[in-house]
Coordinates of C-alpha atoms in Angstrom, one line a residue:
M129 CA 130.1 -27.1 119.0
V130 CA 129.0 -23.5 119.6
R131 CA 125.3 -23.5 119.2
P132 CA 122.0 -22.4 120.9
S133 CA 121.4 -23.6 124.4
H134 CA 118.3 -25.7 123.4
P135 CA 119.6 -28.0 120.7
G136 CA 116.9 -30.6 121.2
R137 CA 114.1 -28.1 120.5
D138 CA 115.9 -27.0 117.3
A139 CA 116.1 -30.4 115.6
E140 CA 113.8 -30.4 112.6
H141 CA 113.9 -34.1 112.1
G142 CA 111.9 -34.7 115.4
P143 CA 112.8 -36.2 118.7
G144 CA 112.8 -39.8 117.6
R145 CA 112.6 -42.6 120.2
L146 CA 115.0 -43.0 123.0
P147 CA 115.5 -45.7 125.6
A148 CA 113.4 -45.5 128.8
V149 CA 116.5 -44.8 130.8
V150 CA 116.9 -41.4 129.1
G151 CA 113.4 -40.3 130.0
A152 CA 114.0 -41.4 133.6
A153 CA 117.1 -39.4 134.1
T154 CA 115.4 -36.4 135.6
S155 CA 115.9 -36.7 139.4
R156 CA 119.0 -36.4 141.6
P157 CA 121.4 -39.3 140.9
R158 CA 122.0 -41.9 143.6
A159 CA 125.2 -42.2 145.5
V160 CA 128.0 -43.9 143.6
R161 CA 127.9 -47.7 144.2
P162 CA 131.1 -49.6 144.7
G163 CA 132.5 -50.8 141.4
T164 CA 130.8 -47.9 139.5
L165 CA 132.6 -45.2 137.6
R166 CA 130.5 -42.0 137.4
L167 CA 131.3 -39.7 134.5
L168 CA 130.3 -36.1 134.7
W169 CA 130.0 -34.8 131.2
I170 CA 130.3 -31.0 131.5
R171 CA 129.7 -28.7 128.6
H172 CA 131.6 -25.4 128.6
G173 CA 129.9 -22.2 129.5
E174 CA 128.3 -19.7 127.1
V175 CA 130.8 -18.4 124.6
E176 CA 131.6 -14.8 123.9
P177 CA 128.7 -13.1 122.0
R178 CA 130.3 -12.9 118.5
Y179 CA 130.6 -16.7 118.4
Q180 CA 127.0 -17.5 119.5
R181 CA 125.0 -19.3 116.8
V182 CA 128.2 -20.0 115.0
F183 CA 129.8 -23.4 114.2
G184 CA 132.9 -22.8 116.3
G185 CA 134.4 -26.2 116.2
R186 CA 138.2 -26.0 116.5
L187 CA 138.2 -22.2 116.9
D188 CA 139.8 -21.2 120.2
I189 CA 136.9 -19.2 121.7
G190 CA 136.5 -17.5 125.1
L191 CA 133.5 -17.3 127.5
S192 CA 131.0 -14.5 127.9
E193 CA 130.5 -13.0 131.3
R194 CA 127.4 -15.2 131.7
G195 CA 129.6 -18.2 130.7
R196 CA 132.0 -17.4 133.5
E197 CA 129.1 -17.2 135.9
Q198 CA 127.9 -20.6 134.7
A199 CA 131.4 -22.0 135.3
R200 CA 131.4 -20.7 138.9
A201 CA 127.9 -22.1 139.5
L202 CA 129.0 -25.5 138.3
A203 CA 132.0 -25.5 140.6
A204 CA 129.9 -24.5 143.6
A205 CA 127.4 -27.3 142.8
L206 CA 130.2 -29.8 142.6
E207 CA 132.3 -28.5 145.5
A208 CA 131.3 -31.4 147.8
T209 CA 131.6 -34.1 145.2
P210 CA 134.8 -36.2 145.7
L211 CA 136.2 -36.0 142.3
A212 CA 139.0 -38.5 141.4
A213 CA 140.1 -36.4 138.4
V214 CA 139.1 -33.6 136.1
W215 CA 139.7 -34.2 132.4
V216 CA 139.6 -31.2 130.1
S217 CA 139.6 -30.4 126.4
P218 CA 142.6 -28.2 125.4
Q219 CA 140.3 -25.6 123.9
R220 CA 140.1 -22.3 125.7
R221 CA 136.3 -22.3 126.4
A222 CA 136.6 -25.7 128.1
R223 CA 139.7 -24.7 130.1
L224 CA 138.1 -21.5 131.3
T225 CA 135.0 -23.4 132.4
A226 CA 137.2 -25.9 134.3
E227 CA 139.2 -23.3 136.2
P228 CA 136.7 -22.6 139.1
L229 CA 136.1 -26.4 139.6
L230 CA 139.9 -27.1 139.7
A231 CA 140.4 -24.2 142.1
L232 CA 137.8 -25.6 144.5
N233 CA 138.8 -29.2 144.3
G234 CA 142.6 -28.7 144.2
H235 CA 143.1 -30.9 141.1
H236 CA 145.5 -30.5 138.3
P237 CA 143.7 -30.9 135.0
V238 CA 144.2 -33.9 132.8
V239 CA 144.3 -32.2 129.4
E240 CA 143.0 -34.6 126.8
P241 CA 143.3 -33.7 123.1
D242 CA 140.7 -36.2 122.1
L243 CA 138.1 -34.1 124.0
R244 CA 138.4 -31.2 121.6
E245 CA 135.3 -30.3 119.7
I246 CA 134.3 -31.7 116.3
D247 CA 136.1 -30.2 113.3
F248 CA 133.3 -28.8 111.2
G249 CA 135.5 -28.2 108.1
D250 CA 134.0 -25.7 105.7
W251 CA 131.3 -24.9 108.2
T252 CA 133.8 -23.6 110.8
G253 CA 133.2 -20.0 111.7
L254 CA 129.9 -19.7 109.8
G255 CA 126.7 -18.6 111.3
W256 CA 123.6 -20.7 111.0
E257 CA 122.0 -18.8 108.2
E258 CA 125.3 -18.7 106.3
V259 CA 125.4 -22.5 106.4
R260 CA 121.9 -22.6 104.9
D261 CA 122.8 -20.1 102.2
R262 CA 126.1 -21.6 101.2
F263 CA 125.4 -25.3 101.4
G264 CA 121.6 -25.5 101.0
V265 CA 121.1 -27.6 104.1
S266 CA 119.5 -27.0 107.4
P267 CA 122.0 -26.1 110.1
Y268 CA 119.6 -27.6 112.7
A269 CA 120.2 -31.0 111.1
W270 CA 124.0 -30.8 111.8
L271 CA 123.9 -34.2 113.6
D272 CA 122.5 -35.8 110.5
Q273 CA 125.5 -34.3 108.6
V274 CA 128.0 -35.7 111.1
A275 CA 126.3 -39.1 111.1
A276 CA 126.3 -39.2 107.3
G277 CA 130.1 -38.9 107.3
G278 CA 130.9 -35.3 108.3
M279 CA 130.8 -31.8 106.9
P280 CA 132.8 -30.9 103.7
G281 CA 136.4 -30.7 104.7
G282 CA 135.6 -31.8 108.2
E283 CA 136.2 -34.6 110.5
P284 CA 134.9 -38.0 109.4
L285 CA 132.4 -39.8 111.6
A286 CA 134.7 -42.8 112.0
A287 CA 137.5 -40.6 113.4
L288 CA 135.1 -38.9 115.8
E289 CA 133.8 -42.1 117.1
S290 CA 137.3 -43.5 117.5
R291 CA 138.6 -40.6 119.6
V292 CA 135.5 -40.5 121.8
A293 CA 135.9 -44.3 122.4
R294 CA 139.6 -43.7 123.2
V295 CA 138.7 -41.1 125.9
I296 CA 136.2 -43.4 127.5
E297 CA 138.7 -46.3 127.5
R298 CA 141.5 -44.2 128.9
V299 CA 139.3 -42.9 131.7
R300 CA 138.0 -46.4 132.6
A301 CA 141.6 -47.7 132.5
A302 CA 142.8 -44.9 134.9
H303 CA 139.8 -45.1 137.2
R304 CA 137.9 -48.3 138.0
E305 CA 135.4 -46.5 140.2
G306 CA 134.7 -43.1 141.7
V307 CA 133.7 -39.8 140.0
V308 CA 135.5 -38.2 137.1
A309 CA 134.5 -34.9 135.5
L310 CA 135.1 -34.3 131.8
V311 CA 134.8 -30.7 130.7
C312 CA 134.4 -30.5 126.9
H313 CA 131.9 -29.6 124.2
G314 CA 128.3 -30.2 123.1
G315 CA 129.2 -32.3 120.1
I316 CA 131.6 -34.6 122.0
I317 CA 129.1 -35.0 124.8
R318 CA 126.4 -36.2 122.3
L319 CA 128.9 -38.6 120.7
A320 CA 129.8 -40.0 124.2
L321 CA 126.1 -40.4 125.2
A322 CA 125.4 -42.1 121.9
R323 CA 128.2 -44.6 122.5
L324 CA 127.6 -45.2 126.2
L325 CA 123.8 -45.6 125.9
G326 CA 123.9 -47.4 122.5
V327 CA 121.7 -45.0 120.6
P328 CA 122.1 -43.6 117.0
L329 CA 123.9 -40.2 117.1
P330 CA 121.0 -38.3 115.3
L331 CA 118.6 -39.2 118.1
T332 CA 120.7 -37.2 120.6
A333 CA 119.3 -34.1 118.9
A334 CA 116.3 -34.8 121.2
L335 CA 118.5 -34.3 124.3
E336 CA 119.2 -30.9 125.8
V337 CA 122.9 -30.2 126.3
D338 CA 123.0 -26.6 127.4
Y339 CA 125.9 -24.3 128.0
G340 CA 127.3 -24.9 131.5
S341 CA 125.4 -28.2 132.0
V342 CA 126.4 -31.5 133.5
S343 CA 125.1 -34.9 132.4
I344 CA 125.9 -37.9 134.5
V345 CA 126.5 -41.5 133.3
D346 CA 127.2 -44.4 135.7
C347 CA 129.5 -47.0 134.1
R348 CA 129.6 -50.6 135.4
E349 CA 131.2 -53.6 133.8
R350 CA 128.4 -54.5 131.4
R351 CA 126.2 -51.4 131.1
A352 CA 125.9 -47.7 131.4
I353 CA 123.0 -45.8 133.0
L354 CA 122.2 -42.1 132.4
R355 CA 121.6 -40.8 135.9
L356 CA 121.1 -37.1 135.1
L357 CA 120.7 -35.1 131.9
N358 CA 121.5 -31.5 131.3
H359 CA 121.6 -30.3 134.9
T360 CA 122.2 -26.5 134.9
P361 CA 123.3 -25.3 138.4
W362 CA 123.2 -21.7 137.2
H363 CA 119.5 -22.1 136.5
D364 CA 118.3 -25.1 138.5
P365 CA 117.5 -24.5 142.2
L366 CA 119.0 -27.8 143.2
A367 CA 122.1 -27.1 145.3
S368 CA 124.2 -30.0 144.1
A369 CA 124.4 -32.2 141.0
T370 CA 125.6 -35.3 142.9

């Protein structure tokens, strides 16, 4: 989704309660253990100005100049990371974000249609205040709308959950261990975190997923661990995310 860069602070329904592992995911992650698949969930960079604070969804949107800088900073931070593959949403903002990373690592992208952003239906292309005026609901509670079944004319929750599950299963089938980057969208990253960590989707409103950020989940046979949340190399002084 195309939304402000501090979604957790915007949520009107409060932060809720999250597992202890989430609160602990603030330091540099450990080296990847044998038998562990590390997933780098990367949100695309900042979008072009006319689409900021808009429910972009399936619209094919480009990046702002700041978004391009964020993409370059992400690539530099991950340059030394031995990536097994880079999976990318087919949407333009994700592909543009992935380009510097692919150039540095020499990978060809795995374009995955199931990584495309949520279809917001009748909300697509509307600004936040327009949603409030037309539908009488708070745009800040968009995750509640998704969890309740989806926006009018939009993608049902069951379909969303199915395609995110498919992505995770495909990645795990292709890579038993190592590091895989997935460059996609804020809505998809929240759905993935909810599934991997076993938390209700609306509670992910308490998590920051900024433009140009990377969140790291280690997957082992029986559990997933959130190692790093919302690392922003363009803002954070740490030189490397992994």
